[in-house]
XYZ file of C-alpha atoms in Angstrom:
343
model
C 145.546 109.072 120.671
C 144.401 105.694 119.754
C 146.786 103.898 116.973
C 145.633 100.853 115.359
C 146.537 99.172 112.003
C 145.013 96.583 109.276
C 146.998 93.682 107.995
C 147.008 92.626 104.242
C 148.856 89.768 104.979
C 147.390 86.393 103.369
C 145.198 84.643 105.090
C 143.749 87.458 107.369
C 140.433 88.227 107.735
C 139.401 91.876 106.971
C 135.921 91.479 108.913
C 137.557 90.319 111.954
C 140.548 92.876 111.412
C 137.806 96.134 111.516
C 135.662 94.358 114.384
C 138.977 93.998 116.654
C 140.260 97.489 115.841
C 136.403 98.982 116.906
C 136.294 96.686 120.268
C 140.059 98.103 121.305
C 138.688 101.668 120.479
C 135.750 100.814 122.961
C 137.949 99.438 125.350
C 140.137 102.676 125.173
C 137.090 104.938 125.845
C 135.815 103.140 128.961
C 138.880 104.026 130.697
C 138.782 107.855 129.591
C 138.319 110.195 132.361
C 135.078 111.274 131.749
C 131.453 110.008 131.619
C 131.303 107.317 128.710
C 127.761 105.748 129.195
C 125.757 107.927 126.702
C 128.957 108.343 124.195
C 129.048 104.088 124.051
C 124.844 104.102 124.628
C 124.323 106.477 121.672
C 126.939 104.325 119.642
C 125.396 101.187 120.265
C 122.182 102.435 119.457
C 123.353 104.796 116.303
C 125.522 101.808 114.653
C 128.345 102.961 112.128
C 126.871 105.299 110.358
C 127.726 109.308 110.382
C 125.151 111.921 111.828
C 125.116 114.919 109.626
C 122.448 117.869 109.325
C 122.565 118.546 105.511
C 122.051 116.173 102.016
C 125.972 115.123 100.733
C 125.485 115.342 97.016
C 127.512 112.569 95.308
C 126.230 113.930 92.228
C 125.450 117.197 90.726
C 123.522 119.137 92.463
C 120.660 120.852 90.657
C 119.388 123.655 91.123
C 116.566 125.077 89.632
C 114.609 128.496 89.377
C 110.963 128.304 89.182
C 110.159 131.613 89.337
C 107.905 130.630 92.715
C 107.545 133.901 94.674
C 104.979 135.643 96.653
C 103.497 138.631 98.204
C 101.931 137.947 101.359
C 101.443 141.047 104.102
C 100.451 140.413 107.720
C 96.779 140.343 108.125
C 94.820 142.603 110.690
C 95.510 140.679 114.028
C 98.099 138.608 112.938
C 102.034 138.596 114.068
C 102.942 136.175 111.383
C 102.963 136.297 107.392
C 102.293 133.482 104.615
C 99.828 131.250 106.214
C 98.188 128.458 104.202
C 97.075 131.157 101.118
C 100.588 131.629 100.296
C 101.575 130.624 96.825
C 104.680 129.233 97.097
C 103.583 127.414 100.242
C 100.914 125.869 98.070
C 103.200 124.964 95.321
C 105.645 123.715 98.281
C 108.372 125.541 98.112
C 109.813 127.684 100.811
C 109.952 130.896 100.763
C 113.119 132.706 99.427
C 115.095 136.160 99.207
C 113.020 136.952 96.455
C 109.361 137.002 98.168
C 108.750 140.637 100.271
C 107.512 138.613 103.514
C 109.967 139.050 106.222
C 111.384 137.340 109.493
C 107.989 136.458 110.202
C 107.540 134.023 107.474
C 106.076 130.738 108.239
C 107.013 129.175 105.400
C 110.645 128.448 106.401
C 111.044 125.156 107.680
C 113.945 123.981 105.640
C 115.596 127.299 106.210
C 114.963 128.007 110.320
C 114.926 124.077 111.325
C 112.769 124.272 114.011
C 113.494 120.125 114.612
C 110.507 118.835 117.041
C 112.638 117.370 120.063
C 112.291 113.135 119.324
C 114.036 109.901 121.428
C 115.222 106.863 119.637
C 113.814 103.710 121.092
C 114.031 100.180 120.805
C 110.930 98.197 119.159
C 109.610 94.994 119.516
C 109.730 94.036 115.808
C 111.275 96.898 113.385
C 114.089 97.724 115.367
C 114.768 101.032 116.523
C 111.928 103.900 116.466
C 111.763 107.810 117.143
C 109.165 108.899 119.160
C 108.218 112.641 119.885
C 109.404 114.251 122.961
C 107.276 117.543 122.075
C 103.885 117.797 120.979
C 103.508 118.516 117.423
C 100.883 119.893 115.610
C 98.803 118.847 112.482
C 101.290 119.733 109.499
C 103.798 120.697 111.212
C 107.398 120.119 110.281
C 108.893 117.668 111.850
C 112.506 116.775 110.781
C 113.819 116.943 107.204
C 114.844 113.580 105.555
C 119.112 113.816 104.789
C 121.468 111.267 103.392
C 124.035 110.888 100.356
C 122.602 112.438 97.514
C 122.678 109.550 94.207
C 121.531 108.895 90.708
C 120.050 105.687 89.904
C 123.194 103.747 88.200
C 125.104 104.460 91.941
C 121.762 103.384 93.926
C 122.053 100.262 91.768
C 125.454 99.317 92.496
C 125.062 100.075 96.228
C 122.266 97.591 96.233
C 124.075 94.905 94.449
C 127.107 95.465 97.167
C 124.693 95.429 100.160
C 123.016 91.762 98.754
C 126.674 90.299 98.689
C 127.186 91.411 102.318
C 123.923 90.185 103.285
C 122.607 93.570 104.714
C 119.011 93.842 104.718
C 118.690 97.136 106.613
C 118.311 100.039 103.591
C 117.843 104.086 103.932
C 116.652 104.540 99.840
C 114.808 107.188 99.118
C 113.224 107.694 95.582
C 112.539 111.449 95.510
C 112.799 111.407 91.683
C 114.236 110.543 88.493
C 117.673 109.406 89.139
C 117.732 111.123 92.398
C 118.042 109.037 95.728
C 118.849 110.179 99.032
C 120.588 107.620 100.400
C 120.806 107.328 104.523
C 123.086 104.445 104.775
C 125.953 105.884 106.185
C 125.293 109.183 106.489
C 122.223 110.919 107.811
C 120.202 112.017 110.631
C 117.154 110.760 113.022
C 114.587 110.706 110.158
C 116.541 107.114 108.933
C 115.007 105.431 112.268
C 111.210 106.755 111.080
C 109.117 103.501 111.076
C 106.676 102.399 108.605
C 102.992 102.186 109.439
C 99.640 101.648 107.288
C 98.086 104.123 109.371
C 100.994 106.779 109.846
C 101.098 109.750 111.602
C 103.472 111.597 109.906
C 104.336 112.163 105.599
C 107.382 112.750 103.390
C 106.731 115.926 101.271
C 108.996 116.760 98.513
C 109.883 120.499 99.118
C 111.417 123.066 96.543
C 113.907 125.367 98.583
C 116.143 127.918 97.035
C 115.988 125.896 94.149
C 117.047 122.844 95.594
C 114.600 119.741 95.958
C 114.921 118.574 99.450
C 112.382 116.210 101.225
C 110.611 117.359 104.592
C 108.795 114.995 107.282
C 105.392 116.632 108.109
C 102.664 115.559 110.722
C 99.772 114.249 109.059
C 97.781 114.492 112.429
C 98.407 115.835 116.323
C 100.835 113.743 117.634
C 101.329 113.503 121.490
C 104.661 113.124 123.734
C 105.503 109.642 123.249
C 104.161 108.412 120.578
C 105.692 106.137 117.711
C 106.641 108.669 114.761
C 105.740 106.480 111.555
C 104.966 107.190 107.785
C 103.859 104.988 104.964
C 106.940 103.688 102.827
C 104.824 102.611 100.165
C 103.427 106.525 99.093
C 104.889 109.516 97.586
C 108.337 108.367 98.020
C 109.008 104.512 97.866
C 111.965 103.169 100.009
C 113.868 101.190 97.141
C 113.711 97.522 97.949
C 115.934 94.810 96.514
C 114.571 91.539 96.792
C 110.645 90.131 97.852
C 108.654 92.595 99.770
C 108.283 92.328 103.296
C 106.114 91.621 106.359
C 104.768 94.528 107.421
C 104.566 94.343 111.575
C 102.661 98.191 112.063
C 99.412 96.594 113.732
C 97.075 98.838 112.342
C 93.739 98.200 111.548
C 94.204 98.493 107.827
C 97.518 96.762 107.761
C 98.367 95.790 104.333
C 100.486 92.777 105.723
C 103.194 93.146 103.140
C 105.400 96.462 102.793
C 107.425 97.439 99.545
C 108.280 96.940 96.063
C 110.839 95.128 94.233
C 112.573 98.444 92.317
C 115.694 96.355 90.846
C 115.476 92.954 89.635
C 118.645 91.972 88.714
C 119.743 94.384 85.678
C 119.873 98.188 84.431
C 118.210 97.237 81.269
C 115.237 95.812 83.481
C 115.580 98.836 85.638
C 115.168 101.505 82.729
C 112.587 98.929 80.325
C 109.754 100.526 81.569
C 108.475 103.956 82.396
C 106.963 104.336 85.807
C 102.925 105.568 85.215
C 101.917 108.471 87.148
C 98.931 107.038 88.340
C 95.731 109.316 89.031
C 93.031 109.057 92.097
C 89.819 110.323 90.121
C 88.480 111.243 86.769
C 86.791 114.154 87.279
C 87.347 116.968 90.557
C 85.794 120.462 88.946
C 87.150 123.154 91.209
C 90.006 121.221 93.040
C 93.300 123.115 93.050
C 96.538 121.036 91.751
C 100.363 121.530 91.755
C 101.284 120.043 88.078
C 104.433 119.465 86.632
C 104.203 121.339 83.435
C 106.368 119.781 80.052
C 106.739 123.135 78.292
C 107.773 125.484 80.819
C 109.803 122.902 83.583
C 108.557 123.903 86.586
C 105.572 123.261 88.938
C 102.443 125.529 89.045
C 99.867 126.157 90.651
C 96.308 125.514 88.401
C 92.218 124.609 89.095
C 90.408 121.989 87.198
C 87.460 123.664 85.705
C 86.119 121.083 82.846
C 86.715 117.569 82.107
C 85.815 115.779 78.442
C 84.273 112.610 79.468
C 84.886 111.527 75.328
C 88.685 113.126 75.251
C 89.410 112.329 78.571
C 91.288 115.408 78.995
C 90.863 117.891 81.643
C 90.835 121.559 81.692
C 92.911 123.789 83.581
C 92.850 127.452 84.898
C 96.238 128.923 85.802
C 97.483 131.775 88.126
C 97.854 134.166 84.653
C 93.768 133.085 84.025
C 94.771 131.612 80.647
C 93.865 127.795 80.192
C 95.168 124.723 78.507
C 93.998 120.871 78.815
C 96.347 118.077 79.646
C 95.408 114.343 80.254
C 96.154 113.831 83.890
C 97.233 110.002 83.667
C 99.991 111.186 81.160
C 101.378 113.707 84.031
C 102.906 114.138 87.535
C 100.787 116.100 89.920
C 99.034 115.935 93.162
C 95.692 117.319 94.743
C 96.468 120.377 96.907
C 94.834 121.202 100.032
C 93.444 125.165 100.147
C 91.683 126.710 102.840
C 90.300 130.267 102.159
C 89.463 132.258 104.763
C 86.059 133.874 104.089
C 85.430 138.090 103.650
Protein backbone atom coordinates (compact mmCIF):
# COMPACT_ATOMS: atom_id res chain seq x y z
CA UNK A 1 0.00 0.00 0.00
CA UNK A 2 0.97 3.36 -1.15
CA UNK A 3 0.47 6.23 1.71
CA UNK A 4 0.71 9.73 0.75
CA UNK A 5 -0.68 12.97 2.34
CA UNK A 6 -1.66 16.78 1.34
CA UNK A 7 -0.46 19.70 3.34
CA UNK A 8 -2.74 22.74 4.21
CA UNK A 9 -0.04 24.47 5.58
CA UNK A 10 0.31 28.26 4.29
CA UNK A 11 2.11 28.86 1.60
CA UNK A 12 1.87 25.37 -0.14
CA UNK A 13 0.87 24.82 -3.37
CA UNK A 14 -2.11 22.40 -3.87
CA UNK A 15 -1.25 21.88 -7.75
CA UNK A 16 2.18 20.91 -7.03
CA UNK A 17 1.03 18.91 -3.80
CA UNK A 18 -1.48 16.44 -6.21
CA UNK A 19 1.23 16.39 -9.14
CA UNK A 20 4.03 15.08 -6.55
CA UNK A 21 1.69 12.62 -4.82
CA UNK A 22 0.67 11.12 -8.69
CA UNK A 23 4.58 11.03 -9.83
CA UNK A 24 5.50 8.96 -6.35
CA UNK A 25 2.44 6.67 -7.17
CA UNK A 26 4.12 6.17 -10.70
CA UNK A 27 7.32 5.70 -9.29
CA UNK A 28 5.85 3.00 -6.87
CA UNK A 29 4.28 1.04 -9.80
CA UNK A 30 7.41 0.78 -11.96
CA UNK A 31 9.01 -1.20 -9.37
CA UNK A 32 5.90 -3.64 -8.87
CA UNK A 33 6.56 -7.11 -9.83
CA UNK A 34 4.64 -7.35 -12.71
CA UNK A 35 4.37 -5.95 -16.28
CA UNK A 36 3.65 -2.07 -15.91
CA UNK A 37 4.05 -0.78 -19.57
CA UNK A 38 0.35 -0.92 -20.70
CA UNK A 39 -1.03 -0.07 -16.94
CA UNK A 40 1.36 3.45 -17.17
CA UNK A 41 0.74 3.45 -21.37
CA UNK A 42 -3.06 3.30 -20.93
CA UNK A 43 -2.71 6.00 -18.07
CA UNK A 44 -0.79 8.31 -19.97
CA UNK A 45 -2.95 8.04 -22.76
CA UNK A 46 -6.47 7.87 -20.64
CA UNK A 47 -5.46 11.06 -18.38
CA UNK A 48 -7.37 11.36 -14.93
CA UNK A 49 -10.47 10.63 -15.71
CA UNK A 50 -12.57 7.30 -14.56
CA UNK A 51 -13.63 4.56 -17.20
CA UNK A 52 -17.08 3.42 -16.43
CA UNK A 53 -19.71 1.44 -18.69
CA UNK A 54 -23.02 3.10 -17.56
CA UNK A 55 -24.47 7.10 -17.36
CA UNK A 56 -23.86 8.37 -13.35
CA UNK A 57 -26.98 10.40 -12.86
CA UNK A 58 -26.17 13.46 -10.70
CA UNK A 59 -29.67 14.26 -11.05
CA UNK A 60 -32.93 12.56 -11.15
CA UNK A 61 -33.20 10.15 -13.29
CA UNK A 62 -36.32 10.05 -15.46
CA UNK A 63 -37.91 7.62 -16.57
CA UNK A 64 -40.60 7.58 -18.80
CA UNK A 65 -43.29 5.13 -20.34
CA UNK A 66 -44.24 5.70 -23.82
CA UNK A 67 -46.25 3.00 -24.37
CA UNK A 68 -43.64 2.02 -27.48
CA UNK A 69 -44.12 -1.74 -28.05
CA UNK A 70 -44.25 -4.08 -30.88
CA UNK A 71 -45.17 -7.28 -32.46
CA UNK A 72 -42.73 -8.43 -34.82
CA UNK A 73 -42.54 -12.49 -35.73
CA UNK A 74 -39.62 -14.00 -37.65
CA UNK A 75 -40.19 -13.87 -41.30
CA UNK A 76 -40.02 -17.03 -43.65
CA UNK A 77 -36.15 -17.48 -43.99
CA UNK A 78 -35.13 -15.39 -41.38
CA UNK A 79 -33.26 -16.37 -37.87
CA UNK A 80 -33.70 -12.92 -36.52
CA UNK A 81 -36.84 -10.70 -35.48
CA UNK A 82 -37.52 -6.75 -35.66
CA UNK A 83 -35.60 -5.67 -38.62
CA UNK A 84 -35.94 -2.10 -39.92
CA UNK A 85 -40.18 -2.39 -40.00
CA UNK A 86 -40.20 -2.59 -36.36
CA UNK A 87 -42.05 0.16 -34.62
CA UNK A 88 -40.25 0.87 -31.80
CA UNK A 89 -37.04 0.60 -33.81
CA UNK A 90 -38.48 3.34 -35.96
CA UNK A 91 -39.51 5.48 -33.13
CA UNK A 92 -35.88 4.56 -31.62
CA UNK A 93 -36.38 2.95 -28.80
CA UNK A 94 -35.19 -0.48 -27.92
CA UNK A 95 -37.06 -3.06 -27.51
CA UNK A 96 -38.35 -4.01 -23.97
CA UNK A 97 -40.04 -6.84 -21.73
CA UNK A 98 -43.15 -5.70 -22.97
CA UNK A 99 -42.77 -6.43 -26.93
CA UNK A 100 -43.42 -10.54 -27.75
CA UNK A 101 -40.05 -10.69 -29.93
CA UNK A 102 -37.59 -12.83 -28.21
CA UNK A 103 -33.71 -13.47 -27.81
CA UNK A 104 -33.50 -12.89 -31.33
CA UNK A 105 -34.30 -9.29 -31.28
CA UNK A 106 -32.17 -6.96 -33.15
CA UNK A 107 -33.21 -4.12 -31.66
CA UNK A 108 -31.10 -4.42 -28.47
CA UNK A 109 -28.09 -2.54 -28.67
CA UNK A 110 -28.26 -0.64 -25.46
CA UNK A 111 -29.33 -3.80 -23.74
CA UNK A 112 -26.73 -6.71 -25.33
CA UNK A 113 -23.67 -4.11 -25.94
CA UNK A 114 -22.25 -5.65 -28.68
CA UNK A 115 -19.19 -2.71 -28.47
CA UNK A 116 -17.31 -2.83 -32.07
CA UNK A 117 -13.59 -3.59 -30.90
CA UNK A 118 -11.78 0.29 -31.39
CA UNK A 119 -7.83 1.54 -30.50
CA UNK A 120 -7.14 4.94 -29.16
CA UNK A 121 -4.54 6.76 -31.14
CA UNK A 122 -2.64 9.76 -31.15
CA UNK A 123 -3.54 12.58 -33.88
CA UNK A 124 -1.73 15.08 -35.51
CA UNK A 125 -4.01 18.00 -34.53
CA UNK A 126 -7.16 16.97 -32.20
CA UNK A 127 -5.40 14.91 -29.92
CA UNK A 128 -6.26 11.50 -29.29
CA UNK A 129 -8.69 9.46 -31.77
CA UNK A 130 -10.49 5.91 -31.78
CA UNK A 131 -10.22 4.08 -34.71
CA UNK A 132 -12.08 0.71 -35.50
CA UNK A 133 -10.34 -2.48 -35.00
CA UNK A 134 -13.48 -4.45 -36.56
CA UNK A 135 -15.33 -3.73 -39.53
CA UNK A 136 -18.59 -2.21 -38.94
CA UNK A 137 -21.46 -2.05 -40.90
CA UNK A 138 -23.79 0.80 -42.20
CA UNK A 139 -25.98 1.61 -38.98
CA UNK A 140 -24.59 -0.38 -36.92
CA UNK A 141 -24.07 0.33 -33.26
CA UNK A 142 -21.05 1.27 -32.41
CA UNK A 143 -20.45 2.31 -28.73
CA UNK A 144 -22.98 4.15 -26.55
CA UNK A 145 -22.03 7.74 -25.42
CA UNK A 146 -21.69 7.64 -21.09
CA UNK A 147 -20.69 10.31 -18.67
CA UNK A 148 -22.17 12.17 -15.46
CA UNK A 149 -25.63 12.70 -16.00
CA UNK A 150 -26.48 16.95 -15.33
CA UNK A 151 -29.09 19.62 -15.61
CA UNK A 152 -28.22 22.80 -17.09
CA UNK A 153 -27.61 25.10 -13.79
CA UNK A 154 -24.65 22.18 -12.83
CA UNK A 155 -23.33 22.18 -16.64
CA UNK A 156 -23.11 25.93 -16.07
CA UNK A 157 -21.14 25.99 -13.06
CA UNK A 158 -18.80 23.23 -14.31
CA UNK A 159 -18.05 25.47 -17.21
CA UNK A 160 -17.41 28.53 -15.24
CA UNK A 161 -14.87 26.24 -12.96
CA UNK A 162 -13.14 24.73 -16.04
CA UNK A 163 -12.51 28.66 -17.60
CA UNK A 164 -10.79 29.57 -14.18
CA UNK A 165 -8.51 26.51 -14.51
CA UNK A 166 -7.87 27.21 -18.00
CA UNK A 167 -9.07 23.76 -19.35
CA UNK A 168 -10.13 23.84 -22.80
CA UNK A 169 -10.66 20.10 -23.32
CA UNK A 170 -14.79 19.54 -22.69
CA UNK A 171 -17.00 16.11 -22.89
CA UNK A 172 -20.72 18.23 -22.97
CA UNK A 173 -23.29 16.66 -24.35
CA UNK A 174 -26.72 18.45 -24.94
CA UNK A 175 -29.13 15.51 -25.28
CA UNK A 176 -32.00 17.75 -24.07
CA UNK A 177 -33.60 20.19 -21.94
CA UNK A 178 -31.57 20.44 -18.89
CA UNK A 179 -30.04 17.15 -19.51
CA UNK A 180 -26.17 16.87 -20.23
CA UNK A 181 -24.08 13.95 -20.19
CA UNK A 182 -21.10 15.08 -19.06
CA UNK A 183 -17.69 12.90 -19.92
CA UNK A 184 -15.24 14.89 -18.02
CA UNK A 185 -14.27 12.66 -15.49
CA UNK A 186 -16.12 9.87 -15.94
CA UNK A 187 -16.88 7.96 -19.09
CA UNK A 188 -15.85 5.60 -21.66
CA UNK A 189 -14.04 5.48 -25.31
CA UNK A 190 -16.87 7.41 -27.06
CA UNK A 191 -15.23 10.86 -25.16
CA UNK A 192 -12.06 10.40 -27.62
CA UNK A 193 -14.70 10.35 -30.87
CA UNK A 194 -13.33 13.16 -33.16
CA UNK A 195 -15.22 15.69 -34.98
CA UNK A 196 -15.37 15.69 -38.76
CA UNK A 197 -17.57 17.66 -41.49
CA UNK A 198 -17.79 14.57 -43.31
CA UNK A 199 -18.24 11.90 -40.41
CA UNK A 200 -18.59 8.47 -40.51
CA UNK A 201 -20.38 7.77 -37.64
CA UNK A 202 -23.82 9.74 -35.68
CA UNK A 203 -25.10 10.30 -32.13
CA UNK A 204 -28.75 9.02 -31.97
CA UNK A 205 -30.80 9.76 -29.02
CA UNK A 206 -32.29 6.31 -28.01
CA UNK A 207 -35.39 5.61 -25.67
CA UNK A 208 -34.53 2.35 -23.60
CA UNK A 209 -36.65 1.00 -20.84
CA UNK A 210 -37.74 4.33 -20.43
CA UNK A 211 -34.57 5.87 -20.02
CA UNK A 212 -33.10 8.37 -22.73
CA UNK A 213 -29.64 7.25 -23.39
CA UNK A 214 -27.53 8.34 -26.48
CA UNK A 215 -26.05 5.60 -28.95
CA UNK A 216 -23.05 6.10 -31.57
CA UNK A 217 -24.22 4.58 -34.93
CA UNK A 218 -22.26 4.16 -38.30
CA UNK A 219 -23.51 6.43 -40.78
CA UNK A 220 -21.55 4.43 -43.53
CA UNK A 221 -19.16 1.03 -43.80
CA UNK A 222 -16.32 1.75 -41.96
CA UNK A 223 -13.08 -0.34 -42.48
CA UNK A 224 -10.28 -1.62 -39.86
CA UNK A 225 -8.42 1.40 -39.21
CA UNK A 226 -10.10 4.07 -39.93
CA UNK A 227 -10.61 7.45 -37.92
CA UNK A 228 -14.12 7.04 -36.05
CA UNK A 229 -15.55 10.75 -36.29
CA UNK A 230 -19.07 12.44 -36.03
CA UNK A 231 -20.25 15.96 -36.56
CA UNK A 232 -20.36 17.99 -33.16
CA UNK A 233 -22.33 20.59 -34.61
CA UNK A 234 -25.79 18.17 -35.37
CA UNK A 235 -28.33 16.51 -33.34
CA UNK A 236 -26.45 16.89 -30.22
CA UNK A 237 -24.16 20.04 -29.84
CA UNK A 238 -20.98 19.63 -27.64
CA UNK A 239 -21.56 22.74 -25.25
CA UNK A 240 -18.83 25.25 -25.90
CA UNK A 241 -17.80 28.09 -23.62
CA UNK A 242 -16.03 30.69 -25.27
CA UNK A 243 -15.37 31.54 -29.44
CA UNK A 244 -15.83 28.60 -31.64
CA UNK A 245 -13.04 26.79 -32.91
CA UNK A 246 -10.81 25.76 -35.83
CA UNK A 247 -12.02 22.90 -37.16
CA UNK A 248 -8.76 20.65 -38.42
CA UNK A 249 -11.10 17.42 -40.06
CA UNK A 250 -9.70 18.01 -43.75
CA UNK A 251 -12.67 17.20 -45.47
CA UNK A 252 -13.75 18.46 -48.54
CA UNK A 253 -16.68 20.35 -47.12
CA UNK A 254 -14.89 21.51 -44.05
CA UNK A 255 -16.75 24.22 -42.45
CA UNK A 256 -13.39 25.67 -41.00
CA UNK A 257 -14.92 26.65 -37.71
CA UNK A 258 -16.57 23.98 -35.22
CA UNK A 259 -19.14 24.92 -32.37
CA UNK A 260 -21.32 27.27 -30.71
CA UNK A 261 -21.03 29.59 -27.93
CA UNK A 262 -24.01 27.88 -25.50
CA UNK A 263 -23.14 30.16 -22.29
CA UNK A 264 -22.15 33.64 -22.47
CA UNK A 265 -21.49 34.70 -19.27
CA UNK A 266 -24.97 34.43 -17.24
CA UNK A 267 -28.12 32.07 -16.49
CA UNK A 268 -30.42 34.82 -17.38
CA UNK A 269 -28.63 34.93 -20.92
CA UNK A 270 -28.64 31.20 -20.88
CA UNK A 271 -32.55 30.77 -20.33
CA UNK A 272 -33.55 34.47 -22.42
CA UNK A 273 -34.24 32.69 -25.34
CA UNK A 274 -35.92 29.55 -26.50
CA UNK A 275 -33.89 27.38 -28.79
CA UNK A 276 -36.08 27.07 -32.43
CA UNK A 277 -36.53 23.68 -33.65
CA UNK A 278 -35.53 24.40 -36.95
CA UNK A 279 -37.12 22.42 -40.02
CA UNK A 280 -35.28 21.07 -43.42
CA UNK A 281 -38.36 21.47 -45.92
CA UNK A 282 -41.82 22.79 -46.29
CA UNK A 283 -43.55 20.28 -47.80
CA UNK A 284 -42.52 16.05 -47.87
CA UNK A 285 -46.19 14.29 -48.67
CA UNK A 286 -45.67 10.69 -47.72
CA UNK A 287 -42.41 10.94 -45.58
CA UNK A 288 -42.67 9.13 -42.25
CA UNK A 289 -41.65 11.29 -38.97
CA UNK A 290 -40.97 10.57 -35.25
CA UNK A 291 -42.72 13.84 -33.55
CA UNK A 292 -42.70 14.88 -30.20
CA UNK A 293 -46.32 15.25 -29.46
CA UNK A 294 -47.48 18.30 -26.65
CA UNK A 295 -50.71 16.58 -25.57
CA UNK A 296 -49.86 13.12 -25.02
CA UNK A 297 -45.71 13.43 -23.97
CA UNK A 298 -44.29 10.97 -25.85
CA UNK A 299 -42.85 10.37 -29.37
CA UNK A 300 -44.88 8.74 -32.23
CA UNK A 301 -44.65 7.51 -35.07
CA UNK A 302 -46.91 9.64 -37.99
CA UNK A 303 -46.87 10.31 -42.18
CA UNK A 304 -47.27 13.69 -43.66
CA UNK A 305 -50.14 13.45 -45.99
CA UNK A 306 -51.18 17.32 -46.77
CA UNK A 307 -49.55 20.54 -46.29
CA UNK A 308 -51.57 24.20 -46.38
CA UNK A 309 -49.32 26.29 -48.39
CA UNK A 310 -51.73 29.53 -46.84
CA UNK A 311 -51.77 27.96 -43.03
CA UNK A 312 -48.55 26.61 -43.23
CA UNK A 313 -49.55 23.71 -41.28
CA UNK A 314 -49.06 20.20 -42.15
CA UNK A 315 -51.16 17.21 -41.89
CA UNK A 316 -50.48 14.13 -40.18
CA UNK A 317 -51.61 10.41 -40.28
CA UNK A 318 -50.92 8.41 -37.12
CA UNK A 319 -50.47 4.64 -36.27
CA UNK A 320 -54.46 4.70 -34.84
CA UNK A 321 -55.34 6.29 -38.71
CA UNK A 322 -56.84 9.36 -37.01
CA UNK A 323 -55.19 12.79 -38.08
CA UNK A 324 -54.38 16.14 -36.65
CA UNK A 325 -52.19 19.18 -38.17
CA UNK A 326 -49.33 20.75 -36.34
CA UNK A 327 -46.92 23.50 -37.71
CA UNK A 328 -43.62 21.73 -37.95
CA UNK A 329 -41.29 24.86 -37.16
CA UNK A 330 -43.22 25.14 -33.78
CA UNK A 331 -42.13 21.31 -32.96
CA UNK A 332 -39.28 18.79 -32.33
CA UNK A 333 -39.12 15.99 -34.82
CA UNK A 334 -36.96 14.39 -37.34
CA UNK A 335 -37.39 12.63 -40.85
CA UNK A 336 -37.30 8.83 -40.40
CA UNK A 337 -35.78 6.48 -42.69
CA UNK A 338 -38.35 3.32 -43.74
CA UNK A 339 -37.61 0.65 -45.99
CA UNK A 340 -40.56 -1.71 -46.86
CA UNK A 341 -39.92 -4.76 -48.16
CA UNK A 342 -42.24 -5.39 -51.14
CA UNK A 343 -45.19 -8.49 -51.30
Amino acid sequence: MVRVGLSSAPGVNLTEQIDNVFDQLINKIEHADFDTRPFLKQLNVLGRYEPIKRNVYCTKRRIEDYGISCHCKPSPGSSVVCGRDCHCGMLFSCCSSQCECDDTCTNKSFQHRPLKKTKLIKTEKCGHGLVAEDEIKKGEFVIEYVGEVIDDRTCENRLWTMKRLLDTDFYLCEVSSNMVIDATNKGNRSRFINHSCEPNTAMQKWTVDGETRVGIFALRDIKIGEELTYDYNIMYRFVQFGAAQVCHCGSSNCRKMLGTTKYSGSSQNHHAKKKKRKTSCENCIQQFLRLWHPHKKMYVGCWIIDFDQETKMHTLKFNDLHTEKFNLKEEEWHFLEVDFDED
